[in-house]
């Protein structure tokens, strides 16, 4: 969903900007308001879905999955790396071994910004072995990728340093993200000012859940969805179950978004979000039916825009 620019400015906290854009007179007080970074650009849903189609094709061509240690995972990573290299990122492929198989993390640094204040956005790129993992977690991977590409298209120059990451072997125990955190040089942990995690952000019967680990990051996301008029709930089901956990254990402020897995949507949730009460948020969680048909476009669109909003807002 693309907000009008003025509404997006409000979502980003720029009431004065909103008034200007709406052609209204801006009160004197507002004109003395601190300047704010430009609002994040709209993340094109078509771009995000094109990445999901590529990940689906990769899974189909590689035994039906993109799991750790299988050819479909490395082919997924190679697809993303090529896009990021072409967009001007400095990419690093970090190798590790888990369950007797070679795994890989993909790290993409956007040149510039304060290296002592690093804002990270990440998602796991691997699927389970039983399916292509388009919602879990192609959705998060594609939303983060398209946000990184939007940074490049905008030639965005934030004060803080931007780093994007796609983790391997999350499904067998957060292995890739733990490997990354454990190998951070001394002092580098405290240089990460925020780690934002996106794991399942396009569930077909979606809820809108916000991680409540760090109040400032939580507020950034809640303000964004508030600007859309979309109510949110605190994500309680996934504590320690995705790649933000190793960062949180290392003392890094973390946050993120989630649209739900195998738990059933309640009647109260269906009343505020739509969808089907009594049905799982994602009936294809960890199943072969987690394909490109297993995505709700509105949820994917809103969450992709929320990723960009948080990246812009937290890195200014
Ligand atoms: N996406 C799941 C991990 C996960 C994250 N939040 C929740 C909540 C409830 C169940 C699972 C999860 C995965 O990668 O399996
Ligand atoms: Zn999973
Ligand atoms: Zn996942």
PDB file of C-alpha atoms in Angstrom, residues 33-247:
ATOM      1  CA  UNK A  33      10.700  21.935  14.269  1.00  0.00           C
ATOM      2  CA  UNK A  34      13.968  20.014  13.956  1.00  0.00           C
ATOM      3  CA  UNK A  35      14.655  18.965  10.398  1.00  0.00           C
ATOM      4  CA  UNK A  36      14.018  15.302   9.792  1.00  0.00           C
ATOM      5  CA  UNK A  37      15.517  12.919   7.326  1.00  0.00           C
ATOM      6  CA  UNK A  38      13.580  12.394   4.165  1.00  0.00           C
ATOM      7  CA  UNK A  39      10.858   9.806   4.496  1.00  0.00           C
ATOM      8  CA  UNK A  40      11.725   6.384   3.148  1.00  0.00           C
ATOM      9  CA  UNK A  41      10.677   5.680  -0.438  1.00  0.00           C
ATOM     10  CA  UNK A  42       7.833   3.314  -1.182  1.00  0.00           C
ATOM     11  CA  UNK A  43       9.142  -0.232  -1.631  1.00  0.00           C
ATOM     12  CA  UNK A  44       7.604  -1.574  -4.854  1.00  0.00           C
ATOM     13  CA  UNK A  45       5.615  -4.744  -4.158  1.00  0.00           C
ATOM     14  CA  UNK A  46       6.356  -5.889  -7.692  1.00  0.00           C
ATOM     15  CA  UNK A  47      10.067  -5.783  -6.921  1.00  0.00           C
ATOM     16  CA  UNK A  48       9.656  -7.831  -3.763  1.00  0.00           C
ATOM     17  CA  UNK A  49       7.485 -10.394  -5.541  1.00  0.00           C
ATOM     18  CA  UNK A  50       9.971 -10.679  -8.397  1.00  0.00           C
ATOM     19  CA  UNK A  51      12.549 -11.837  -5.845  1.00  0.00           C
ATOM     20  CA  UNK A  52      10.061 -14.374  -4.462  1.00  0.00           C
ATOM     21  CA  UNK A  53       9.499 -15.714  -7.980  1.00  0.00           C
ATOM     22  CA  UNK A  54      13.238 -16.126  -8.411  1.00  0.00           C
ATOM     23  CA  UNK A  55      13.526 -17.955  -5.077  1.00  0.00           C
ATOM     24  CA  UNK A  56      10.620 -20.196  -6.091  1.00  0.00           C
ATOM     25  CA  UNK A  57      12.317 -21.014  -9.397  1.00  0.00           C
ATOM     26  CA  UNK A  58      15.563 -21.750  -7.584  1.00  0.00           C
ATOM     27  CA  UNK A  59      13.816 -24.158  -5.208  1.00  0.00           C
ATOM     28  CA  UNK A  60      11.973 -25.853  -8.068  1.00  0.00           C
ATOM     29  CA  UNK A  61      15.256 -26.344  -9.940  1.00  0.00           C
ATOM     30  CA  UNK A  62      16.997 -27.719  -6.856  1.00  0.00           C
ATOM     31  CA  UNK A  63      14.916 -30.509  -5.368  1.00  0.00           C
ATOM     32  CA  UNK A  64      12.079 -28.294  -4.154  1.00  0.00           C
ATOM     33  CA  UNK A  65      13.882 -26.520  -1.327  1.00  0.00           C
ATOM     34  CA  UNK A  66      16.481 -23.899  -0.365  1.00  0.00           C
ATOM     35  CA  UNK A  67      17.637 -25.642   2.801  1.00  0.00           C
ATOM     36  CA  UNK A  68      20.989 -25.427   4.561  1.00  0.00           C
ATOM     37  CA  UNK A  69      23.652 -27.498   2.827  1.00  0.00           C
ATOM     38  CA  UNK A  70      21.544 -28.081  -0.278  1.00  0.00           C
ATOM     39  CA  UNK A  71      22.207 -26.509  -3.710  1.00  0.00           C
ATOM     40  CA  UNK A  72      19.068 -24.380  -3.542  1.00  0.00           C
ATOM     41  CA  UNK A  73      20.435 -22.390  -0.605  1.00  0.00           C
ATOM     42  CA  UNK A  74      23.709 -21.378  -2.261  1.00  0.00           C
ATOM     43  CA  UNK A  75      21.827 -20.596  -5.494  1.00  0.00           C
ATOM     44  CA  UNK A  76      19.556 -18.286  -3.468  1.00  0.00           C
ATOM     45  CA  UNK A  77      22.566 -16.551  -1.954  1.00  0.00           C
ATOM     46  CA  UNK A  78      24.227 -16.164  -5.358  1.00  0.00           C
ATOM     47  CA  UNK A  79      21.049 -14.504  -6.705  1.00  0.00           C
ATOM     48  CA  UNK A  80      20.960 -11.946  -3.909  1.00  0.00           C
ATOM     49  CA  UNK A  81      24.718 -11.311  -4.018  1.00  0.00           C
ATOM     50  CA  UNK A  82      24.619 -10.505  -7.736  1.00  0.00           C
ATOM     51  CA  UNK A  83      21.855  -7.933  -7.169  1.00  0.00           C
ATOM     52  CA  UNK A  84      23.722  -6.326  -4.276  1.00  0.00           C
ATOM     53  CA  UNK A  85      27.088  -6.236  -6.057  1.00  0.00           C
ATOM     54  CA  UNK A  86      25.454  -4.558  -9.045  1.00  0.00           C
ATOM     55  CA  UNK A  87      23.852  -1.995  -6.712  1.00  0.00           C
ATOM     56  CA  UNK A  88      27.193  -0.905  -5.249  1.00  0.00           C
ATOM     57  CA  UNK A  89      27.289  -2.860  -1.997  1.00  0.00           C
ATOM     58  CA  UNK A  90      30.421  -4.323  -0.464  1.00  0.00           C
ATOM     59  CA  UNK A  91      29.399  -7.949  -0.025  1.00  0.00           C
ATOM     60  CA  UNK A  92      30.978 -10.641   2.115  1.00  0.00           C
ATOM     61  CA  UNK A  93      30.133 -14.359   2.100  1.00  0.00           C
ATOM     62  CA  UNK A  94      30.825 -15.850   5.513  1.00  0.00           C
ATOM     63  CA  UNK A  95      31.279 -19.655   5.485  1.00  0.00           C
ATOM     64  CA  UNK A  96      30.590 -22.080   8.337  1.00  0.00           C
ATOM     65  CA  UNK A  97      29.909 -25.781   8.880  1.00  0.00           C
ATOM     66  CA  UNK A  98      26.757 -27.149  10.491  1.00  0.00           C
ATOM     67  CA  UNK A  99      25.400 -30.708  10.560  1.00  0.00           C
ATOM     68  CA  UNK A 100      28.352 -31.753   8.429  1.00  0.00           C
ATOM     69  CA  UNK A 101      27.395 -29.394   5.608  1.00  0.00           C
ATOM     70  CA  UNK A 102      28.803 -26.055   4.494  1.00  0.00           C
ATOM     71  CA  UNK A 103      26.662 -23.012   5.265  1.00  0.00           C
ATOM     72  CA  UNK A 104      26.912 -19.391   4.233  1.00  0.00           C
ATOM     73  CA  UNK A 105      25.881 -15.946   5.492  1.00  0.00           C
ATOM     74  CA  UNK A 106      25.650 -13.007   3.070  1.00  0.00           C
ATOM     75  CA  UNK A 107      26.607  -9.617   4.505  1.00  0.00           C
ATOM     76  CA  UNK A 108      26.163  -6.419   2.471  1.00  0.00           C
ATOM     77  CA  UNK A 109      27.652  -3.119   3.636  1.00  0.00           C
ATOM     78  CA  UNK A 110      26.457   0.158   2.148  1.00  0.00           C
ATOM     79  CA  UNK A 111      29.590   2.349   1.859  1.00  0.00           C
ATOM     80  CA  UNK A 112      29.676   5.362   4.183  1.00  0.00           C
ATOM     81  CA  UNK A 113      28.169   6.308   7.496  1.00  0.00           C
ATOM     82  CA  UNK A 114      29.629   6.162  10.974  1.00  0.00           C
ATOM     83  CA  UNK A 115      31.294   2.759  11.508  1.00  0.00           C
ATOM     84  CA  UNK A 116      30.727   3.176  15.230  1.00  0.00           C
ATOM     85  CA  UNK A 117      26.958   3.269  14.707  1.00  0.00           C
ATOM     86  CA  UNK A 118      25.866   0.368  12.543  1.00  0.00           C
ATOM     87  CA  UNK A 119      22.192  -0.229  11.771  1.00  0.00           C
ATOM     88  CA  UNK A 120      21.584  -3.818  10.623  1.00  0.00           C
ATOM     89  CA  UNK A 121      18.568  -5.357   8.956  1.00  0.00           C
ATOM     90  CA  UNK A 122      18.524  -9.114   8.429  1.00  0.00           C
ATOM     91  CA  UNK A 123      16.546 -12.226   7.657  1.00  0.00           C
ATOM     92  CA  UNK A 124      17.230 -15.901   7.277  1.00  0.00           C
ATOM     93  CA  UNK A 125      17.537 -17.044   3.689  1.00  0.00           C
ATOM     94  CA  UNK A 126      17.299 -20.781   4.250  1.00  0.00           C
ATOM     95  CA  UNK A 127      14.131 -22.858   4.025  1.00  0.00           C
ATOM     96  CA  UNK A 128      13.278 -26.134   5.646  1.00  0.00           C
ATOM     97  CA  UNK A 129      14.084 -29.205   3.548  1.00  0.00           C
ATOM     98  CA  UNK A 130      10.366 -29.977   3.043  1.00  0.00           C
ATOM     99  CA  UNK A 131       9.588 -26.963   0.866  1.00  0.00           C
ATOM    100  CA  UNK A 132      10.664 -23.785  -0.947  1.00  0.00           C
ATOM    101  CA  UNK A 133      10.196 -21.504   2.109  1.00  0.00           C
ATOM    102  CA  UNK A 134       8.646 -18.567   0.270  1.00  0.00           C
ATOM    103  CA  UNK A 135       6.941 -17.067   3.308  1.00  0.00           C
ATOM    104  CA  UNK A 136       9.425 -18.628   5.709  1.00  0.00           C
ATOM    105  CA  UNK A 137      11.571 -16.875   4.903  1.00  0.00           C
ATOM    106  CA  UNK A 138      11.696 -15.709   1.331  1.00  0.00           C
ATOM    107  CA  UNK A 139       9.313 -12.944   2.385  1.00  0.00           C
ATOM    108  CA  UNK A 140      11.722 -11.424   4.901  1.00  0.00           C
ATOM    109  CA  UNK A 141      14.715 -11.958   2.624  1.00  0.00           C
ATOM    110  CA  UNK A 142      13.006 -10.291  -0.344  1.00  0.00           C
ATOM    111  CA  UNK A 143      11.724  -7.360   1.712  1.00  0.00           C
ATOM    112  CA  UNK A 144      15.212  -6.701   3.106  1.00  0.00           C
ATOM    113  CA  UNK A 145      16.789  -7.099  -0.352  1.00  0.00           C
ATOM    114  CA  UNK A 146      14.392  -4.662  -2.001  1.00  0.00           C
ATOM    115  CA  UNK A 147      14.967  -2.170   0.824  1.00  0.00           C
ATOM    116  CA  UNK A 148      18.728  -2.449   0.283  1.00  0.00           C
ATOM    117  CA  UNK A 149      18.194  -1.870  -3.441  1.00  0.00           C
ATOM    118  CA  UNK A 150      16.019   1.169  -2.618  1.00  0.00           C
ATOM    119  CA  UNK A 151      18.906   2.594  -0.555  1.00  0.00           C
ATOM    120  CA  UNK A 152      21.071   2.259  -3.663  1.00  0.00           C
ATOM    121  CA  UNK A 153      18.470   3.722  -6.019  1.00  0.00           C
ATOM    122  CA  UNK A 154      18.128   6.716  -3.678  1.00  0.00           C
ATOM    123  CA  UNK A 155      21.881   6.947  -3.133  1.00  0.00           C
ATOM    124  CA  UNK A 156      20.841   7.415   0.490  1.00  0.00           C
ATOM    125  CA  UNK A 157      23.623   8.804   2.675  1.00  0.00           C
ATOM    126  CA  UNK A 158      22.579   8.251   6.297  1.00  0.00           C
ATOM    127  CA  UNK A 159      24.665   9.383   9.265  1.00  0.00           C
ATOM    128  CA  UNK A 160      24.940   5.798  10.483  1.00  0.00           C
ATOM    129  CA  UNK A 161      26.445   2.873   8.613  1.00  0.00           C
ATOM    130  CA  UNK A 162      23.963   0.479   6.985  1.00  0.00           C
ATOM    131  CA  UNK A 163      24.556  -3.261   6.897  1.00  0.00           C
ATOM    132  CA  UNK A 164      22.169  -5.897   5.545  1.00  0.00           C
ATOM    133  CA  UNK A 165      22.440  -9.616   6.253  1.00  0.00           C
ATOM    134  CA  UNK A 166      20.949 -12.876   5.080  1.00  0.00           C
ATOM    135  CA  UNK A 167      21.525 -15.793   7.414  1.00  0.00           C
ATOM    136  CA  UNK A 168      22.150 -19.464   6.673  1.00  0.00           C
ATOM    137  CA  UNK A 169      20.997 -22.438   8.733  1.00  0.00           C
ATOM    138  CA  UNK A 170      18.407 -20.607  10.844  1.00  0.00           C
ATOM    139  CA  UNK A 171      16.064 -23.562  10.572  1.00  0.00           C
ATOM    140  CA  UNK A 172      18.541 -25.873  12.285  1.00  0.00           C
ATOM    141  CA  UNK A 173      19.113 -23.597  15.234  1.00  0.00           C
ATOM    142  CA  UNK A 174      19.971 -19.994  14.338  1.00  0.00           C
ATOM    143  CA  UNK A 175      23.390 -21.296  13.283  1.00  0.00           C
ATOM    144  CA  UNK A 176      24.372 -18.609  10.782  1.00  0.00           C
ATOM    145  CA  UNK A 177      23.433 -15.620  12.907  1.00  0.00           C
ATOM    146  CA  UNK A 178      25.085 -17.133  15.975  1.00  0.00           C
ATOM    147  CA  UNK A 179      28.224 -17.698  13.884  1.00  0.00           C
ATOM    148  CA  UNK A 180      28.229 -14.048  12.839  1.00  0.00           C
ATOM    149  CA  UNK A 181      27.696 -12.674  16.362  1.00  0.00           C
ATOM    150  CA  UNK A 182      30.252 -15.016  17.925  1.00  0.00           C
ATOM    151  CA  UNK A 183      32.891 -13.854  15.456  1.00  0.00           C
ATOM    152  CA  UNK A 184      32.341 -10.148  15.864  1.00  0.00           C
ATOM    153  CA  UNK A 185      35.632  -8.516  16.872  1.00  0.00           C
ATOM    154  CA  UNK A 186      35.812  -7.193  20.397  1.00  0.00           C
ATOM    155  CA  UNK A 187      34.048  -3.855  20.494  1.00  0.00           C
ATOM    156  CA  UNK A 188      32.105  -4.470  17.317  1.00  0.00           C
ATOM    157  CA  UNK A 189      29.038  -5.671  19.222  1.00  0.00           C
ATOM    158  CA  UNK A 190      28.628  -2.269  20.857  1.00  0.00           C
ATOM    159  CA  UNK A 191      29.034  -0.602  17.461  1.00  0.00           C
ATOM    160  CA  UNK A 192      25.759  -2.204  16.297  1.00  0.00           C
ATOM    161  CA  UNK A 193      23.121   0.288  17.375  1.00  0.00           C
ATOM    162  CA  UNK A 194      20.199  -1.833  16.162  1.00  0.00           C
ATOM    163  CA  UNK A 195      19.526  -5.218  14.609  1.00  0.00           C
ATOM    164  CA  UNK A 196      16.156  -5.504  12.827  1.00  0.00           C
ATOM    165  CA  UNK A 197      14.884  -9.023  12.095  1.00  0.00           C
ATOM    166  CA  UNK A 198      12.290  -9.973   9.470  1.00  0.00           C
ATOM    167  CA  UNK A 199      11.172 -13.592   9.546  1.00  0.00           C
ATOM    168  CA  UNK A 200       7.792 -14.358   7.942  1.00  0.00           C
ATOM    169  CA  UNK A 201       6.293 -11.017   6.856  1.00  0.00           C
ATOM    170  CA  UNK A 202       3.830 -12.175   4.204  1.00  0.00           C
ATOM    171  CA  UNK A 203       1.683 -14.846   5.881  1.00  0.00           C
ATOM    172  CA  UNK A 204      -1.480 -15.665   3.913  1.00  0.00           C
ATOM    173  CA  UNK A 205      -3.811 -15.124   6.913  1.00  0.00           C
ATOM    174  CA  UNK A 206      -1.727 -12.323   8.346  1.00  0.00           C
ATOM    175  CA  UNK A 207      -1.402 -10.735  11.709  1.00  0.00           C
ATOM    176  CA  UNK A 208       0.699  -7.649  12.334  1.00  0.00           C
ATOM    177  CA  UNK A 209       3.107  -8.408  15.166  1.00  0.00           C
ATOM    178  CA  UNK A 210       5.910  -6.163  16.405  1.00  0.00           C
ATOM    179  CA  UNK A 211       8.822  -7.403  18.515  1.00  0.00           C
ATOM    180  CA  UNK A 212       8.849  -5.728  21.941  1.00  0.00           C
ATOM    181  CA  UNK A 213      12.500  -6.292  22.829  1.00  0.00           C
ATOM    182  CA  UNK A 214      13.637  -2.652  22.469  1.00  0.00           C
ATOM    183  CA  UNK A 215      11.160   0.172  23.176  1.00  0.00           C
ATOM    184  CA  UNK A 216      12.586   2.663  20.680  1.00  0.00           C
ATOM    185  CA  UNK A 217      12.629   0.153  17.822  1.00  0.00           C
ATOM    186  CA  UNK A 218       9.166  -1.098  18.790  1.00  0.00           C
ATOM    187  CA  UNK A 219       7.872   2.496  18.681  1.00  0.00           C
ATOM    188  CA  UNK A 220       9.373   3.057  15.231  1.00  0.00           C
ATOM    189  CA  UNK A 221       7.372   0.145  13.856  1.00  0.00           C
ATOM    190  CA  UNK A 222       4.196   0.882  15.837  1.00  0.00           C
ATOM    191  CA  UNK A 223       4.251   4.524  14.689  1.00  0.00           C
ATOM    192  CA  UNK A 224       4.565   3.379  11.095  1.00  0.00           C
ATOM    193  CA  UNK A 225       1.615   1.005  11.279  1.00  0.00           C
ATOM    194  CA  UNK A 226      -0.295   3.629  13.270  1.00  0.00           C
ATOM    195  CA  UNK A 227       0.173   5.991  10.328  1.00  0.00           C
ATOM    196  CA  UNK A 228      -1.431   3.331   8.121  1.00  0.00           C
ATOM    197  CA  UNK A 229      -4.282   2.830  10.590  1.00  0.00           C
ATOM    198  CA  UNK A 230      -3.214  -0.802  11.075  1.00  0.00           C
ATOM    199  CA  UNK A 231      -3.365  -2.068  14.669  1.00  0.00           C
ATOM    200  CA  UNK A 232      -0.432  -4.184  15.856  1.00  0.00           C
ATOM    201  CA  UNK A 233       0.174  -6.719  18.610  1.00  0.00           C
ATOM    202  CA  UNK A 234       3.313  -7.619  20.470  1.00  0.00           C
ATOM    203  CA  UNK A 235       5.091 -10.690  19.064  1.00  0.00           C
ATOM    204  CA  UNK A 236       5.191 -13.149  21.949  1.00  0.00           C
ATOM    205  CA  UNK A 237       5.440 -16.493  20.194  1.00  0.00           C
ATOM    206  CA  UNK A 238       8.869 -16.186  18.715  1.00  0.00           C
ATOM    207  CA  UNK A 239      11.093 -15.101  21.584  1.00  0.00           C
ATOM    208  CA  UNK A 240      14.428 -16.770  20.946  1.00  0.00           C
ATOM    209  CA  UNK A 241      13.124 -18.485  17.828  1.00  0.00           C
ATOM    210  CA  UNK A 242      14.721 -16.336  15.153  1.00  0.00           C
ATOM    211  CA  UNK A 243      17.942 -14.562  14.283  1.00  0.00           C
ATOM    212  CA  UNK A 244      17.475 -11.568  16.567  1.00  0.00           C
ATOM    213  CA  UNK A 245      18.140 -13.877  19.539  1.00  0.00           C
ATOM    214  CA  UNK A 246      21.960 -14.069  19.252  1.00  0.00           C
ATOM    215  CA  UNK A 247      22.121 -10.272  18.860  1.00  0.00           C
TER     216      UNK A 247
END
